[in-house]
mmCIF file of C-alpha atoms in Angstrom:
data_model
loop_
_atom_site.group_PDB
_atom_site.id
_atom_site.type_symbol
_atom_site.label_atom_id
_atom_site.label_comp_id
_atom_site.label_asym_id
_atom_site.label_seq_id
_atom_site.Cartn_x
_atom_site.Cartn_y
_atom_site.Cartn_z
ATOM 1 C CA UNK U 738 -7.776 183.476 36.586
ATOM 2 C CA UNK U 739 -4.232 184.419 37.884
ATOM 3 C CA UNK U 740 -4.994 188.102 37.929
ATOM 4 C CA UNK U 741 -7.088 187.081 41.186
ATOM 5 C CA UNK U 742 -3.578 186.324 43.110
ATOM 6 C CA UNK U 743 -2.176 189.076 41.557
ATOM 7 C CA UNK U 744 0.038 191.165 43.944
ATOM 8 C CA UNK U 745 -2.029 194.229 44.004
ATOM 9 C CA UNK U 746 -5.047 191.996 45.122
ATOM 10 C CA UNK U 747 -3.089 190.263 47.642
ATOM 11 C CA UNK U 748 -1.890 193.574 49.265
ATOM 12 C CA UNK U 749 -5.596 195.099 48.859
ATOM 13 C CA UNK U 750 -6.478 191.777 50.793
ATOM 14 C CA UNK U 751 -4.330 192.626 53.662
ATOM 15 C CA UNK U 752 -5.426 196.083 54.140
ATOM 16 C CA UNK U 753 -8.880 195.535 54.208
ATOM 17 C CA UNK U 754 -7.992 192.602 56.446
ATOM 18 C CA UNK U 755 -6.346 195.365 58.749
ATOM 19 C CA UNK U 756 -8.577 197.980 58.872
ATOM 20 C CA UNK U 757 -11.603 195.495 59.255
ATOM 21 C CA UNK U 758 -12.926 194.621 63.110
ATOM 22 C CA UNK U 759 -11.702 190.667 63.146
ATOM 23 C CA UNK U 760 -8.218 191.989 62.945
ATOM 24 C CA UNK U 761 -8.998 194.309 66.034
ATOM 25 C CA UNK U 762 -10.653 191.989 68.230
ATOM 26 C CA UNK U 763 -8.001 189.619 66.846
ATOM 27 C CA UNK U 764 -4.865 191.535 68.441
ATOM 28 C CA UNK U 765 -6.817 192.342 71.662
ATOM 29 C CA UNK U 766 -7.133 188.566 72.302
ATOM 30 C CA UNK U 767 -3.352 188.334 71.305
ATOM 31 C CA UNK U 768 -2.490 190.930 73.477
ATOM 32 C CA UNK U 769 -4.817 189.676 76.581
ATOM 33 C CA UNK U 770 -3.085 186.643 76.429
ATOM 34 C CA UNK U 771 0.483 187.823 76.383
ATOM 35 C CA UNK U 772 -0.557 189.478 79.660
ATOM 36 C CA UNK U 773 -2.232 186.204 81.057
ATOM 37 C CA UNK U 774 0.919 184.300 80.322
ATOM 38 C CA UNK U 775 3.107 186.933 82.008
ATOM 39 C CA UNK U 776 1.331 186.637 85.091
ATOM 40 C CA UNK U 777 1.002 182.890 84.938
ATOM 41 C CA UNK U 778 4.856 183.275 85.051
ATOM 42 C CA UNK U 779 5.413 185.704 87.588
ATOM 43 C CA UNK U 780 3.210 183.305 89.941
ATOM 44 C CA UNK U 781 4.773 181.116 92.207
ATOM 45 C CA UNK U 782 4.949 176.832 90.705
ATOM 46 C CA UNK U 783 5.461 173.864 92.309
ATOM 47 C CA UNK U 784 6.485 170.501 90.236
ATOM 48 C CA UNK U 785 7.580 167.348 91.543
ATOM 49 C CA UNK U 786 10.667 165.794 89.861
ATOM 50 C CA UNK U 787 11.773 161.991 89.849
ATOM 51 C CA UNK U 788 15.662 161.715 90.058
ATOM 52 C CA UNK U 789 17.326 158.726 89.863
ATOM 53 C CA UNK U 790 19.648 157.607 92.144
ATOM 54 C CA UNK U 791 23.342 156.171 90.929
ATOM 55 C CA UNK U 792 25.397 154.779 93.604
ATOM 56 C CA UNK U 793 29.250 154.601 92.582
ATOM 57 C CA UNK U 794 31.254 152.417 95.210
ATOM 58 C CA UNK U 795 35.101 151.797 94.991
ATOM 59 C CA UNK U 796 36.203 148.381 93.343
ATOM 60 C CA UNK U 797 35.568 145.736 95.450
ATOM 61 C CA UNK U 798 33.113 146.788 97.927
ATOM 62 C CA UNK U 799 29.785 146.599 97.467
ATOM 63 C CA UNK U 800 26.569 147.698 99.394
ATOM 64 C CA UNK U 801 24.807 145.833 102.293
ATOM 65 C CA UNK U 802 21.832 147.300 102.270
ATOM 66 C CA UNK U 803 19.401 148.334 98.941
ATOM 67 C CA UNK U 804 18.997 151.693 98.421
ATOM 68 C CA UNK U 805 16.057 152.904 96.940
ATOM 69 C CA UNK U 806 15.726 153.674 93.038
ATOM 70 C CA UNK U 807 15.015 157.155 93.035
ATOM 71 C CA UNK U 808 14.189 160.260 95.136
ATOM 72 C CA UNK U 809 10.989 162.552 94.402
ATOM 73 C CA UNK U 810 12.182 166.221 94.509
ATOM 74 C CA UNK U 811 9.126 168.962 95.043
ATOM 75 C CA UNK U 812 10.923 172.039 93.843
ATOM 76 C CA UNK U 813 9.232 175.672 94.052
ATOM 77 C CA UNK U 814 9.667 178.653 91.882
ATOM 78 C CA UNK U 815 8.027 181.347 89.366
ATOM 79 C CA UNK U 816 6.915 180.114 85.968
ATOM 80 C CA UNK U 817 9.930 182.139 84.527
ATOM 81 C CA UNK U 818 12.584 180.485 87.445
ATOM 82 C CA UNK U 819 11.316 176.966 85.887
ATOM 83 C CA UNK U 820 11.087 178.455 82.499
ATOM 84 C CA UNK U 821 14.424 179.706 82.252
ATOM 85 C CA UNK U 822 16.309 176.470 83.988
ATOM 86 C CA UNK U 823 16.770 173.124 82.493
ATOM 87 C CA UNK U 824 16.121 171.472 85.685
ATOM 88 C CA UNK U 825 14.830 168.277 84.164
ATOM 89 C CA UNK U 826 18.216 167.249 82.549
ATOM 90 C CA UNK U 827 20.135 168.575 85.561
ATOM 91 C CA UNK U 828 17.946 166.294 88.072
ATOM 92 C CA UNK U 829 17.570 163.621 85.515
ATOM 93 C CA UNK U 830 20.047 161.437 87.412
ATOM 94 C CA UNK U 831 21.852 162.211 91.276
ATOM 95 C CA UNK U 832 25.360 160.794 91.386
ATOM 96 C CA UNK U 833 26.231 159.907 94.608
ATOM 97 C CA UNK U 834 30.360 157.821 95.538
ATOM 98 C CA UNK U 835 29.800 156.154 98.732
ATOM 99 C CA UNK U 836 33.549 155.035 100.035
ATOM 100 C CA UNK U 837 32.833 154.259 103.440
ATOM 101 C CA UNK U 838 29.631 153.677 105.681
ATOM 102 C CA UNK U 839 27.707 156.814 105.352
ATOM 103 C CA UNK U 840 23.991 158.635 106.045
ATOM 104 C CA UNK U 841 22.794 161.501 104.411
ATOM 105 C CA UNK U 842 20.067 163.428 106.021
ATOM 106 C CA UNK U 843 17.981 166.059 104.576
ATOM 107 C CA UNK U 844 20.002 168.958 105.081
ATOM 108 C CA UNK U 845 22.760 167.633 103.073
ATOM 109 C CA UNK U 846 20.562 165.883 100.340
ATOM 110 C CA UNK U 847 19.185 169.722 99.801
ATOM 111 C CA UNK U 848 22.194 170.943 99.330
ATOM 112 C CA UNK U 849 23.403 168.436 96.843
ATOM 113 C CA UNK U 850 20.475 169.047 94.329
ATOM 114 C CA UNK U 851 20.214 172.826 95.023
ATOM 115 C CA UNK U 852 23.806 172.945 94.147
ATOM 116 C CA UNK U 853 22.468 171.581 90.561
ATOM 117 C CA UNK U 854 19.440 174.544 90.206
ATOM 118 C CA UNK U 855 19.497 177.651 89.611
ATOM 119 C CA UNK U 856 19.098 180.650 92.709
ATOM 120 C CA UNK U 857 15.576 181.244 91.290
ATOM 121 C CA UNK U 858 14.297 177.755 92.219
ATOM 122 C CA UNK U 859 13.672 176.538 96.003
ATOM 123 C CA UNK U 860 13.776 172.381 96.969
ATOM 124 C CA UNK U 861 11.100 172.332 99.044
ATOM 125 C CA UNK U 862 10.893 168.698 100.091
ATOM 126 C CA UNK U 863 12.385 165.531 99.259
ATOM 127 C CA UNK U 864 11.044 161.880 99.736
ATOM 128 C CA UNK U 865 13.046 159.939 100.924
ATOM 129 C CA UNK U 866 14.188 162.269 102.526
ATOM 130 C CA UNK U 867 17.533 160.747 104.010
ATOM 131 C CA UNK U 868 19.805 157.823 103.092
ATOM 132 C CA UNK U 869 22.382 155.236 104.491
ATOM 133 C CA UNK U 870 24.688 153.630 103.158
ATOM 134 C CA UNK U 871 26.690 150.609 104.363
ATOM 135 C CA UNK U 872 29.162 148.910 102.483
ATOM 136 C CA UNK U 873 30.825 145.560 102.774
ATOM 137 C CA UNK U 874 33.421 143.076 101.184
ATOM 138 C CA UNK U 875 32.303 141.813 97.262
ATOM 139 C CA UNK U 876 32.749 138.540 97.688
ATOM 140 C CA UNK U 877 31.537 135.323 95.399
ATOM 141 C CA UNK U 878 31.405 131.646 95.932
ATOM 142 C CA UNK U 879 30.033 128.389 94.719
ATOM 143 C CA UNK U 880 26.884 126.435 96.331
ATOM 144 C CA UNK U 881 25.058 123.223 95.907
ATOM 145 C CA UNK U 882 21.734 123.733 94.075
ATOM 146 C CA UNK U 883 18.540 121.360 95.982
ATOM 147 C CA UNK U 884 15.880 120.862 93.747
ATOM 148 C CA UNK U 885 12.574 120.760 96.024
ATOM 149 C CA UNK U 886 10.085 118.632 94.407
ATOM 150 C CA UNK U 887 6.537 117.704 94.450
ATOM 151 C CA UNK U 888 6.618 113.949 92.808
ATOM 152 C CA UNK U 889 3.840 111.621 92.119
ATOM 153 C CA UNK U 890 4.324 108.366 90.173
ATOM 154 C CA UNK U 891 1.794 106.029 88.886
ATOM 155 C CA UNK U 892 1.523 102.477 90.123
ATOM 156 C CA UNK U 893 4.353 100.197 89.913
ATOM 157 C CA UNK U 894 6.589 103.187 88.436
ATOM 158 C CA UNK U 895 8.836 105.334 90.640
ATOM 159 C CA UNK U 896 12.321 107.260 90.045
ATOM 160 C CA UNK U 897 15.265 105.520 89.489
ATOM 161 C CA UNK U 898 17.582 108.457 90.944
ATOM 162 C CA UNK U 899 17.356 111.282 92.495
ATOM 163 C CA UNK U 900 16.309 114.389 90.482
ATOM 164 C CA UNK U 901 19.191 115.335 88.682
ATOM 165 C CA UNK U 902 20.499 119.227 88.278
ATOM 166 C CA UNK U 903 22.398 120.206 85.701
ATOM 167 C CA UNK U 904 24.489 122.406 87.300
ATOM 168 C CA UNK U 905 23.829 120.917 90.329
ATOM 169 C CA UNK U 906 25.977 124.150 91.952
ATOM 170 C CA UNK U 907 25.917 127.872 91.032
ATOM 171 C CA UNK U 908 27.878 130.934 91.738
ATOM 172 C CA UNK U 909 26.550 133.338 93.935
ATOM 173 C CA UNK U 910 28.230 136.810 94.683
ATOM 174 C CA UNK U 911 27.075 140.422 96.877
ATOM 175 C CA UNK U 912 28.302 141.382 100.081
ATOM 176 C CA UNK U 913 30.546 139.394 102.139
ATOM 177 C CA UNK U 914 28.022 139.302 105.578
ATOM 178 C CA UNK U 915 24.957 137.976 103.648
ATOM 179 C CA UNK U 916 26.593 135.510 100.971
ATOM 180 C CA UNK U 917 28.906 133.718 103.867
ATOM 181 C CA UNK U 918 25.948 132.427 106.164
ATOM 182 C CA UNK U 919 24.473 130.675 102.644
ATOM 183 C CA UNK U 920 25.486 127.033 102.347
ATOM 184 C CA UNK U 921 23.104 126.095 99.070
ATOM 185 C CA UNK U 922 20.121 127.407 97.011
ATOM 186 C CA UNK U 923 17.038 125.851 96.282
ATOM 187 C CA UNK U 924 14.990 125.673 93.425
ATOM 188 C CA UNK U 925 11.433 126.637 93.191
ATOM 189 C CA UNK U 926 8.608 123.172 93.225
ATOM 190 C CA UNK U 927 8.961 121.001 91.020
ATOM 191 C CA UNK U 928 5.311 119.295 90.531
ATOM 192 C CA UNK U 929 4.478 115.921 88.762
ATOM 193 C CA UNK U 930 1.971 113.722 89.044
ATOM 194 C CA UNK U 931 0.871 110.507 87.061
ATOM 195 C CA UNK U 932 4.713 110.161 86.376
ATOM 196 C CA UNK U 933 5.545 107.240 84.119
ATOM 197 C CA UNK U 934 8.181 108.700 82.066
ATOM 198 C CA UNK U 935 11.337 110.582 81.597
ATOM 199 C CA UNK U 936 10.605 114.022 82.565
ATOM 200 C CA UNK U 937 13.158 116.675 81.102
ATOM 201 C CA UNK U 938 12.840 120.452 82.071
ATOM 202 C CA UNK U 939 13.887 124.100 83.252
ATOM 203 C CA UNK U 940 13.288 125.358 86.745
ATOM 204 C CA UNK U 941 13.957 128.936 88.568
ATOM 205 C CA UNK U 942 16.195 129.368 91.589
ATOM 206 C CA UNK U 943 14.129 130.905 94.696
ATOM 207 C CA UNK U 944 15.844 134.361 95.133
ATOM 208 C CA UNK U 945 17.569 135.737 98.517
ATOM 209 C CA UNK U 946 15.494 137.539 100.647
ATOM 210 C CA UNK U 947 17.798 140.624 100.289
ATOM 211 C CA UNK U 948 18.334 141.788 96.736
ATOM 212 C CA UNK U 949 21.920 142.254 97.277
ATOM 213 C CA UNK U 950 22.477 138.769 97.020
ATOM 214 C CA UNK U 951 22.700 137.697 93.330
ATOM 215 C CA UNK U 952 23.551 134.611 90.730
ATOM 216 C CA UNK U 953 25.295 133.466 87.958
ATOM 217 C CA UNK U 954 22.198 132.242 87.050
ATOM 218 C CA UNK U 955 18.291 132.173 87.589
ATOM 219 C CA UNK U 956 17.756 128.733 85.893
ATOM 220 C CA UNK U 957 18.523 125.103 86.441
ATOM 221 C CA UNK U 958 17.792 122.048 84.034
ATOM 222 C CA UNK U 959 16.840 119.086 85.702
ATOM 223 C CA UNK U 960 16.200 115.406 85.020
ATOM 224 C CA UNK U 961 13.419 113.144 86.412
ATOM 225 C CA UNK U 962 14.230 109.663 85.090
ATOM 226 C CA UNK U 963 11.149 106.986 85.771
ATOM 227 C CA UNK U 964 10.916 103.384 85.883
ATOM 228 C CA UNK U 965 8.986 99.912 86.760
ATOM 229 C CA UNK U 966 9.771 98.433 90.432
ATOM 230 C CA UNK U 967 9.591 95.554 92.064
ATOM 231 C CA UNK U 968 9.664 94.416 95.566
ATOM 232 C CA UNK U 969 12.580 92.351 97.097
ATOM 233 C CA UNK U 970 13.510 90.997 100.441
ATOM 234 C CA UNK U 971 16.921 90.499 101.716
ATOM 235 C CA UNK U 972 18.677 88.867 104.868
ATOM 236 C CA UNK U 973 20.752 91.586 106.317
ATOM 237 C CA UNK U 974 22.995 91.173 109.328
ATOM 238 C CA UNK U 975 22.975 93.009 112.146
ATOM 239 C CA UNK U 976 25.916 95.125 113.765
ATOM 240 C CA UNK U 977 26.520 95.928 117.472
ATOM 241 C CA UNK U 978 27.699 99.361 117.997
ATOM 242 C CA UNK U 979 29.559 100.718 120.852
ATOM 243 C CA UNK U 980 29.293 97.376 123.089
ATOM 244 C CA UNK U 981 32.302 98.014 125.466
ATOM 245 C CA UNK U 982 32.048 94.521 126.776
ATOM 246 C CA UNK U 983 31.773 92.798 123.900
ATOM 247 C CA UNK U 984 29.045 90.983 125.794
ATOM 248 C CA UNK U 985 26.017 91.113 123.730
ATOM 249 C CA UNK U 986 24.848 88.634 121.036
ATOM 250 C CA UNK U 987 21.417 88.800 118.762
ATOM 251 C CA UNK U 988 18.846 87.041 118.559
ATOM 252 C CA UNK U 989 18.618 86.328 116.033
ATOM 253 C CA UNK U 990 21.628 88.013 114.126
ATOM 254 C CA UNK U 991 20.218 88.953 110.684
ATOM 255 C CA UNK U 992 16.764 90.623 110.124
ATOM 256 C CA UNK U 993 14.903 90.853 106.822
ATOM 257 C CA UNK U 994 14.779 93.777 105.053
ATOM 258 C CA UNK U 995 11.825 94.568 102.252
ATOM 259 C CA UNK U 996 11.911 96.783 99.760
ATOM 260 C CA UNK U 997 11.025 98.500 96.358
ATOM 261 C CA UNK U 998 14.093 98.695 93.719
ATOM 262 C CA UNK U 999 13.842 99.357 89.959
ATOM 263 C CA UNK U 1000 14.289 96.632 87.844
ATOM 264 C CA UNK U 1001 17.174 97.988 85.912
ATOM 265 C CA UNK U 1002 19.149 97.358 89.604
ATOM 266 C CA UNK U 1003 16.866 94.809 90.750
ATOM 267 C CA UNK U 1004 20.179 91.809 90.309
ATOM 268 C CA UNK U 1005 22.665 94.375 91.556
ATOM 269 C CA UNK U 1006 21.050 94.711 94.925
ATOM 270 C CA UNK U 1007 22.579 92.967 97.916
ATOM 271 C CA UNK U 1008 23.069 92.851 101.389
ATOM 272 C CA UNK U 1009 26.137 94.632 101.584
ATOM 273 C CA UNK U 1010 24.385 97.657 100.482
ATOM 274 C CA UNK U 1011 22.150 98.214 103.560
ATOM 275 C CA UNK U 1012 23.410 98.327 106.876
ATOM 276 C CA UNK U 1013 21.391 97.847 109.960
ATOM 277 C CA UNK U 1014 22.789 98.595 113.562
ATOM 278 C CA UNK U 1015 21.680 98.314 117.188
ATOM 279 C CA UNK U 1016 22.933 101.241 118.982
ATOM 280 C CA UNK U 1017 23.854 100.358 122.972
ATOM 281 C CA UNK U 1018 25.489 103.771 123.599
ATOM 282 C CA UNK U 1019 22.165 105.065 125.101
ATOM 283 C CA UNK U 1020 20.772 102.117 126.432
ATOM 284 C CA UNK U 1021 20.034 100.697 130.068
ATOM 285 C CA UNK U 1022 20.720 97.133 129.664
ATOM 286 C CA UNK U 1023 19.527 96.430 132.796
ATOM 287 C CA UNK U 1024 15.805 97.669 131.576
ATOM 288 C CA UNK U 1025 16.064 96.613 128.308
ATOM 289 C CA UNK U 1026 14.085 94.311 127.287
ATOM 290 C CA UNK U 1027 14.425 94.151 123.185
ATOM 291 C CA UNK U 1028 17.014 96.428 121.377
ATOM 292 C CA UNK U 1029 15.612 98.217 118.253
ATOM 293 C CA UNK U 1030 17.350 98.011 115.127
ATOM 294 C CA UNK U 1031 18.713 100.788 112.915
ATOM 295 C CA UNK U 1032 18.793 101.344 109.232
ATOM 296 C CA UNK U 1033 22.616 103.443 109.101
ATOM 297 C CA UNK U 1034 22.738 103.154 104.920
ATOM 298 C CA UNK U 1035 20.843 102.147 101.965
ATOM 299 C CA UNK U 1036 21.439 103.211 98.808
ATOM 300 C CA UNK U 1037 19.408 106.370 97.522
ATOM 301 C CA UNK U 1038 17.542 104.490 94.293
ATOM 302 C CA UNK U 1039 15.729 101.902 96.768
ATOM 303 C CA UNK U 1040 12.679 103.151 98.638
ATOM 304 C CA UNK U 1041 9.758 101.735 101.014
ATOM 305 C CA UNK U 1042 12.847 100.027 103.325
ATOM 306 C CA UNK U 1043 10.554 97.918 106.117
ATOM 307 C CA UNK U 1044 12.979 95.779 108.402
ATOM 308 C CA UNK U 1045 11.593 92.736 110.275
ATOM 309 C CA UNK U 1046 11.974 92.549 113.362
ATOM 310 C CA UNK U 1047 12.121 96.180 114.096
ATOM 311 C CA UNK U 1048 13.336 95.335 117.462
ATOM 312 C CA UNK U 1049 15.621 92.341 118.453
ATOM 313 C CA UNK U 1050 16.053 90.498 121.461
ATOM 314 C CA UNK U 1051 19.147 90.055 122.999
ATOM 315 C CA UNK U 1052 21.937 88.153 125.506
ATOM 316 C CA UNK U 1053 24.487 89.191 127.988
ATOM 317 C CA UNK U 1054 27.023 86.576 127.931
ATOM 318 C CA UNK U 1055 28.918 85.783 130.949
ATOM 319 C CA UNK U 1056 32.608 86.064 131.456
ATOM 320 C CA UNK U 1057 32.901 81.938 131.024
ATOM 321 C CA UNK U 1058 30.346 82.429 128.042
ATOM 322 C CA UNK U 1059 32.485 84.122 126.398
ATOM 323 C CA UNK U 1060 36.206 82.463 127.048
ATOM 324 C CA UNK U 1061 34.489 79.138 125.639
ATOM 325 C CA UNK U 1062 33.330 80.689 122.943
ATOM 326 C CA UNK U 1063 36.482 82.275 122.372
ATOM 327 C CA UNK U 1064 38.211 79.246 122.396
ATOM 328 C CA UNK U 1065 35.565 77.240 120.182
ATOM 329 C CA UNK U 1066 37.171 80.077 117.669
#
């Protein structure tokens, strides 16, 4: 059994291997394609690499505008040029340290990658094919978050408060032009509807147009607390703004004021809390014939304010009109 792998009959093998016509038409295929791939070398290739761009800018300034990610590079060359050149690693990544406002155009974005090739390869085109760069002031600050909303309650039940934020203010940060003009951030909708109940949850911040702009974070908790209401009506008075004279009296002085409070503050609600006004600062009160009344403040967990009369007659008191009454004081 072993004397069949014997040496001798391996060698014997071989030469009959050699002398036989597969080996023949074996090495002319061999050699045919050496001769294909030498030509397939010698011709001219085009590839298109994908470099990515790294912007370096000095500490403390940052850029204005977004660059784009990467450039596509069409470079042009024989099969052994490419062959021969590790042109991948060297145009894995373009480095560029932008200290000051700056454009590139093509000319000088060739040169920068053709000074990482070889002679044997050509950059034939580049896409983009130039860049800007304008820097600015880093600069970071804190907002106010709003929360915009999209609440529906069910009968009898509304909130108690507005939506709470937790944090109700972020920190924002990119250039100094495009963070200054921003005075808060909103969140994305927050939707309910049938409400009855607490209502605990996470919402996203709505980005900045321009990318430059970032955040601390993308995510605020908020806080929908729900309860029963009840209607209540109040008598409120009524207070005369801007009368030079001191001329004008009400009538009547107080007006009623409905409207819907939970009834964990139901009791605490009073009068002092709302304040109406009649404005005479604009008003002709020759022409006038009523004055309309104002609601200045109310606090923010009552809702559904109606006042009654909306609009209030009115006196002008004489000069003796008003020493007697003066002097009934």
């Amino acid at each position: 059994m072993f004397e069949e792998f014997s040496t001798e009959n391996i060698k014997k093998f071989i030469r009959d291997f050699i002398n036989s016509e597969r080996a023949i038409l074996l090495l002319c295929i061999s050699i045919a394609l050496i001769f294909w791939l030498i030509i397939q070398l010698s011709k001219s290739q085009e590839i298109v690499v994908d470099t990515v761009l790294n912007i370096k800018t000095p500490e403390g300034l940052t850029l204005v505008n977004q660059p784009p990610k990467s450039l596509k590079i069409k470079l042009v060359s024989t099969g052994w040029g490419l062959f021969s050149s590790d042109y991948n690693r060297q145009l894995r990544q373009l480095r560029l340290l932008v200290n000051k406002d700056k454009a590139y155009n093509y000319r000088q974005l060739q040169e920068i990658v053709k000074s990482k090739l070889s002679d044997k390869i050509k950059v034939v085109s580049i896409f983009p094919n130039a860049l800007s760069f304008q820097l600015d002031d880093f600069v970071q600050k804190n907002v106010p978050v709003k929360a915009i909303t999209a609440i529906k309650t069910v009968n009898q039940f509304q909130l108690s408060n507005k939506i709470q934020l937790l944090p109700d203010s972020i920190e924002i940060y990119g250039p100094k032009s495009l963070v200054s003009p921003i005075s808060f951030v909103n969140t994305e909708e927050i939707r309910a509807t049938n409400l009855k109940e607490n209502r605990y949850g996470e919402v996203r911040l709505l980005p900045q147009k321009n990318k430059q702009v970032k955040y601390q974070s993308s995510t605020v908790n908020y806080i929908m607390t729900v309860e029963q209401f009840s209607e209540k009506t109040l008598d409120v008075p009524i207070i005369i703004e801007n009368d030079t004279t001191n001329s004008i009296r009400l009538i009547p002085q107080t007006a009623k004021v409905t409207c819907t409070v939970g009834l964990t503050k139901y009791d605490q609600l009073k009068p002092i809390h709302i304040q109406l006004r009649v404005d005479l600062s604009n008003v002709d009160l020759e022409e006038a014939t009523q004055l309309p009344v104002i609601i200045r403040k109310k606090p923010d967990w009552v809702s559904n304010v109606k006042v009654n009369p909306e609009h209030i007659d009115f006196v002008i008191l004489t000069n003796t009109e008003n020493i007697t009454q003066d002097d009934e004081e």
